[in-house]
PDB file of C-alpha atoms in Angstrom:
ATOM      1  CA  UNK A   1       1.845  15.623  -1.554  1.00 79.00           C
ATOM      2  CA  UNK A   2       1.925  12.648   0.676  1.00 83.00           C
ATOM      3  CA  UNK A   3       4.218   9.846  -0.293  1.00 90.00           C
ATOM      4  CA  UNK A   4       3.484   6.118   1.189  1.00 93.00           C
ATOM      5  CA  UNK A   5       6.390   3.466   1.258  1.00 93.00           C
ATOM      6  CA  UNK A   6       5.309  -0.040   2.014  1.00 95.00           C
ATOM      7  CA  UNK A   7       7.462  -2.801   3.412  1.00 96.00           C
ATOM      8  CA  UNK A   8       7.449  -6.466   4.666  1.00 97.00           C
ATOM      9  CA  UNK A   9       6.351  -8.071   1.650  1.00 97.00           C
ATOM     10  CA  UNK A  10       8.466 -11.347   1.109  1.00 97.00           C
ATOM     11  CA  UNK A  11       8.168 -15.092   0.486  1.00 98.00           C
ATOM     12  CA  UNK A  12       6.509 -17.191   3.068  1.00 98.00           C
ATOM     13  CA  UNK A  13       5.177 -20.740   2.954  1.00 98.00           C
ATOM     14  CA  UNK A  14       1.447 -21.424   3.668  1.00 98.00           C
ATOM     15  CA  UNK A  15       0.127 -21.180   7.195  1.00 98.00           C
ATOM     16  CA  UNK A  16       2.867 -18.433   8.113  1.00 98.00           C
ATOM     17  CA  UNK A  17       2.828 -15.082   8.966  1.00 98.00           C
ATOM     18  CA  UNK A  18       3.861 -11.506   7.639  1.00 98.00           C
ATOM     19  CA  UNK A  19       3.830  -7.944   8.640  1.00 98.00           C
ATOM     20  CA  UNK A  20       3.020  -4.991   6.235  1.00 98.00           C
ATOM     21  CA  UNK A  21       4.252  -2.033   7.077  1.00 98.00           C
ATOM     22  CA  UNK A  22       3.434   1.378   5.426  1.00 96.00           C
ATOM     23  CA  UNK A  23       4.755   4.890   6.493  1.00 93.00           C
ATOM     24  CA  UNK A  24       3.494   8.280   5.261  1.00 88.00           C
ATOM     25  CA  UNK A  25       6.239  11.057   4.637  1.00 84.00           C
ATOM     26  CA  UNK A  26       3.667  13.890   5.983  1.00 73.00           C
ATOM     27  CA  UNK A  27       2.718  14.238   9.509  1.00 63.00           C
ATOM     28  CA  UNK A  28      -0.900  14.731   8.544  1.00 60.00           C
ATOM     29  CA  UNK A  29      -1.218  11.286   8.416  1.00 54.00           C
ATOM     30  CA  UNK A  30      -3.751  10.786  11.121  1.00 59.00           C
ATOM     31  CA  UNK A  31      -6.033  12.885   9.574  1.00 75.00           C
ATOM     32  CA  UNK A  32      -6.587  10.315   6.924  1.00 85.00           C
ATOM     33  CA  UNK A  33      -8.498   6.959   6.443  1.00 92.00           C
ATOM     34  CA  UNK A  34      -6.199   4.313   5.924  1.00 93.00           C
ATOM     35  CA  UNK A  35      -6.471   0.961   3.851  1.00 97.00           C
ATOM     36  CA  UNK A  36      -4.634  -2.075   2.464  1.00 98.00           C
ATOM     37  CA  UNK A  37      -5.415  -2.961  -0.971  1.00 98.00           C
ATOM     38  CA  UNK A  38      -4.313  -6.001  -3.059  1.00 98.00           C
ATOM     39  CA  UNK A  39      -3.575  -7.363  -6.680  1.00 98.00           C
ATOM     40  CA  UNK A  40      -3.065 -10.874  -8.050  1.00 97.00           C
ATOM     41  CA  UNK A  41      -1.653 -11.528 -11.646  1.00 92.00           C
ATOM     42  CA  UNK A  42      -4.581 -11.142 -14.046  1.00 95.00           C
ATOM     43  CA  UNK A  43      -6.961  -9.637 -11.449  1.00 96.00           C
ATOM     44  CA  UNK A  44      -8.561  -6.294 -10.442  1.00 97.00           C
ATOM     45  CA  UNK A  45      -6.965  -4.287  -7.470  1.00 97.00           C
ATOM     46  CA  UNK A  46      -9.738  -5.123  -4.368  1.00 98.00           C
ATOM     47  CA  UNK A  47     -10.004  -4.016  -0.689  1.00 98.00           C
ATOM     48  CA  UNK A  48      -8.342  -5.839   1.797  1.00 98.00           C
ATOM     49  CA  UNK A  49      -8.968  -3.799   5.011  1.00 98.00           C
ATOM     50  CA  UNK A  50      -9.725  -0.482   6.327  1.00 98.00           C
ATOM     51  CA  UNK A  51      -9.374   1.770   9.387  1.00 95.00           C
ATOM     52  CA  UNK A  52     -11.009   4.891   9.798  1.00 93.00           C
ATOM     53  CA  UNK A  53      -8.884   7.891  11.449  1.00 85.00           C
ATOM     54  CA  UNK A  54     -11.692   9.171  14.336  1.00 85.00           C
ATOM     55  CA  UNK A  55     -12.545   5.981  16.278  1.00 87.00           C
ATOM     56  CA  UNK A  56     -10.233   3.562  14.543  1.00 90.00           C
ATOM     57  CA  UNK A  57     -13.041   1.213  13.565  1.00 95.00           C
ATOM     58  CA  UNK A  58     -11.610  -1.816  11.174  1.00 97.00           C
ATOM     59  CA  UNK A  59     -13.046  -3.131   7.868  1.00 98.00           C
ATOM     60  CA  UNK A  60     -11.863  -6.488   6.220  1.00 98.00           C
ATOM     61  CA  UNK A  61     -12.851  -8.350   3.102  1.00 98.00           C
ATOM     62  CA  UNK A  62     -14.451 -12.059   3.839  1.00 98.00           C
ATOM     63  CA  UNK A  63     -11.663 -13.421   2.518  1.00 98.00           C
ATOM     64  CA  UNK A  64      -9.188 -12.098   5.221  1.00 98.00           C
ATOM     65  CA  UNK A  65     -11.382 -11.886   8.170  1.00 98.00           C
ATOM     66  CA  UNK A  66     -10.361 -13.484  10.914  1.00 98.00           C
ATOM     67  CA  UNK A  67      -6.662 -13.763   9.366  1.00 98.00           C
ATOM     68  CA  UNK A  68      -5.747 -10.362   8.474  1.00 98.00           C
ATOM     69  CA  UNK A  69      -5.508  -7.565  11.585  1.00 98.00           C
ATOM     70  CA  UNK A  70      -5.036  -3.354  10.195  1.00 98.00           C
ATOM     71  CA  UNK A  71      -3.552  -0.897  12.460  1.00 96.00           C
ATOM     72  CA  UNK A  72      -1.735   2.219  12.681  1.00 91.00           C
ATOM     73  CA  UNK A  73       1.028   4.383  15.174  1.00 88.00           C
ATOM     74  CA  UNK A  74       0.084   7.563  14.340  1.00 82.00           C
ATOM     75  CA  UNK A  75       3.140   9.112  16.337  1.00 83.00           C
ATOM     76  CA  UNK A  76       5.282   7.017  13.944  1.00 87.00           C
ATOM     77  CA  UNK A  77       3.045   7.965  10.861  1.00 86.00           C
ATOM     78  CA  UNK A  78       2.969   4.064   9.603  1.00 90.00           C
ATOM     79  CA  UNK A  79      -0.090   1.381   9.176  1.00 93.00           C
ATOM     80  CA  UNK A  80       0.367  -1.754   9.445  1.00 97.00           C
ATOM     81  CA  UNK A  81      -1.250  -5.299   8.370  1.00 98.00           C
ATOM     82  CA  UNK A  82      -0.661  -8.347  10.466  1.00 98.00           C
ATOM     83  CA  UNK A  83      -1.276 -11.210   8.343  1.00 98.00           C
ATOM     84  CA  UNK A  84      -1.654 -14.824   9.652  1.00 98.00           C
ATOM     85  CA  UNK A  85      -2.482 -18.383   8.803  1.00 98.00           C
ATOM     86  CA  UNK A  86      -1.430 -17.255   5.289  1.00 98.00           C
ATOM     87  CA  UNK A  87      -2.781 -19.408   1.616  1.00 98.00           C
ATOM     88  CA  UNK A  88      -1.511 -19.136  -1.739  1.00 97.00           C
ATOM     89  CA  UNK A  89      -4.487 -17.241  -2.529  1.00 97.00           C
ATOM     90  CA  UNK A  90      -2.938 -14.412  -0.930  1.00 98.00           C
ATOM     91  CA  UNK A  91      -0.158 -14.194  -3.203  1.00 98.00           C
ATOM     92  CA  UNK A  92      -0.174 -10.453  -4.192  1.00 98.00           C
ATOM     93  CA  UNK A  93       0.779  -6.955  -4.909  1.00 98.00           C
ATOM     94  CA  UNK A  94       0.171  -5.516  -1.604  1.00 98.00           C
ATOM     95  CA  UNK A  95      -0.452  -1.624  -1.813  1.00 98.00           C
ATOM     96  CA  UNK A  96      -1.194   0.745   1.052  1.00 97.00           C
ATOM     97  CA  UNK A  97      -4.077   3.798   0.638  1.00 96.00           C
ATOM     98  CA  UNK A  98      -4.999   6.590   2.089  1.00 93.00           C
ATOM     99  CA  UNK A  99      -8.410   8.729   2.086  1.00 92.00           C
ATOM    100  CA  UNK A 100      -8.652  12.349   3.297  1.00 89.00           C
ATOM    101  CA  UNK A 101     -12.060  12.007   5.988  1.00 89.00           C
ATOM    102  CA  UNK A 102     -13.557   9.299   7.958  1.00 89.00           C
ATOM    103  CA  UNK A 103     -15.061   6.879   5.506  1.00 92.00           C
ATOM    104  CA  UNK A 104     -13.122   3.791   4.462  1.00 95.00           C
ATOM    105  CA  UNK A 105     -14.646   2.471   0.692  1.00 96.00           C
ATOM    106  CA  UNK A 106     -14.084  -0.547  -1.203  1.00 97.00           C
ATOM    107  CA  UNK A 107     -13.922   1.349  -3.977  1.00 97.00           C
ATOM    108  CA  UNK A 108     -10.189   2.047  -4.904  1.00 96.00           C
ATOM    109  CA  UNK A 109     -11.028   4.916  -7.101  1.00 96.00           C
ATOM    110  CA  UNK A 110     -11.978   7.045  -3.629  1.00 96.00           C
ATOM    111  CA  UNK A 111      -8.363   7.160  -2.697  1.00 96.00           C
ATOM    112  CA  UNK A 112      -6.038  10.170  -2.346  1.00 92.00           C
ATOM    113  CA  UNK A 113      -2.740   8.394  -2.299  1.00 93.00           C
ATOM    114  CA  UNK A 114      -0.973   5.069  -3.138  1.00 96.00           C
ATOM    115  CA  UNK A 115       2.382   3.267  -2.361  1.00 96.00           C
ATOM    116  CA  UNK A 116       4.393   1.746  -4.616  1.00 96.00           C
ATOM    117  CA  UNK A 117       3.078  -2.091  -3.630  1.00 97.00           C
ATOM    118  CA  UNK A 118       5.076  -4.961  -1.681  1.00 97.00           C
ATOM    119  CA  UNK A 119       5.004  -8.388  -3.038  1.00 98.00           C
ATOM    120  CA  UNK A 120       3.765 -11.156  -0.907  1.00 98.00           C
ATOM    121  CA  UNK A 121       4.084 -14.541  -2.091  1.00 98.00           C
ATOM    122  CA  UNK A 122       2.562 -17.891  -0.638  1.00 98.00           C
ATOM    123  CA  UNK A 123       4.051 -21.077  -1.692  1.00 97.00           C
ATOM    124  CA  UNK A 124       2.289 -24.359  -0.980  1.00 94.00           C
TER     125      UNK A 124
END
């Protein structure tokens, strides 16, 4: 059973930055897909970003692109999400994912494992 603990998640005025970090208790971490999913009060859970674990190709949602950078250490087992130029839109429940294989869905359903969620707020 892989366990995922997320950190970084804090309180940051709009146009700032944070870092997401997200480690995996299992060394078979880099045999996974990894994502970033997100949750605002009163909304569905939707993608954020994606990177797949052969190649390391990157996936974001429109509304991050450009803003939001994935990554991983695989040595150190941990993803991470570099999040710039931030908006109050953001403000969410920030959870990391992981997916056994090479693809990297939207769909949150197609996920093996979650963390428990870090909260990011934007103020205005």
């Amino acid at each position: 059973q892989v366990q995922l603990v997320e950190s970084g998640g804090e309180l940051v005025q709009a146009g700032g930055s944070l870092r997401l970090s997200c480690t995996a208790s299992q060394p078979t971490f880099s045999m996974y897909s990894r994502a970033w999913f997100r949750q605002a009060p009163g909304k569905e859970r939707e993608f954020v970003a994606g990177i797949r674990w052969i190649g390391g190709s990157t996936y974001y949602a429109d509304s991050v692109k450009g803003r939001f950078t994935i990554s991983r250490d695989n040595a150190k087992n941990t993803q991470y999400l570099q999040m710039n130029s931030l908006r109050p839109e953001d403000t969410a429940l920030y959870y990391c994912a992981l997916r056994m294989g090479n693809a990297v869905p939207t769909q949150q359903s197609l996920y093996n494992y979650w963390g428990q969620g870090t909260q990011v707020t934007v103020s205005s």
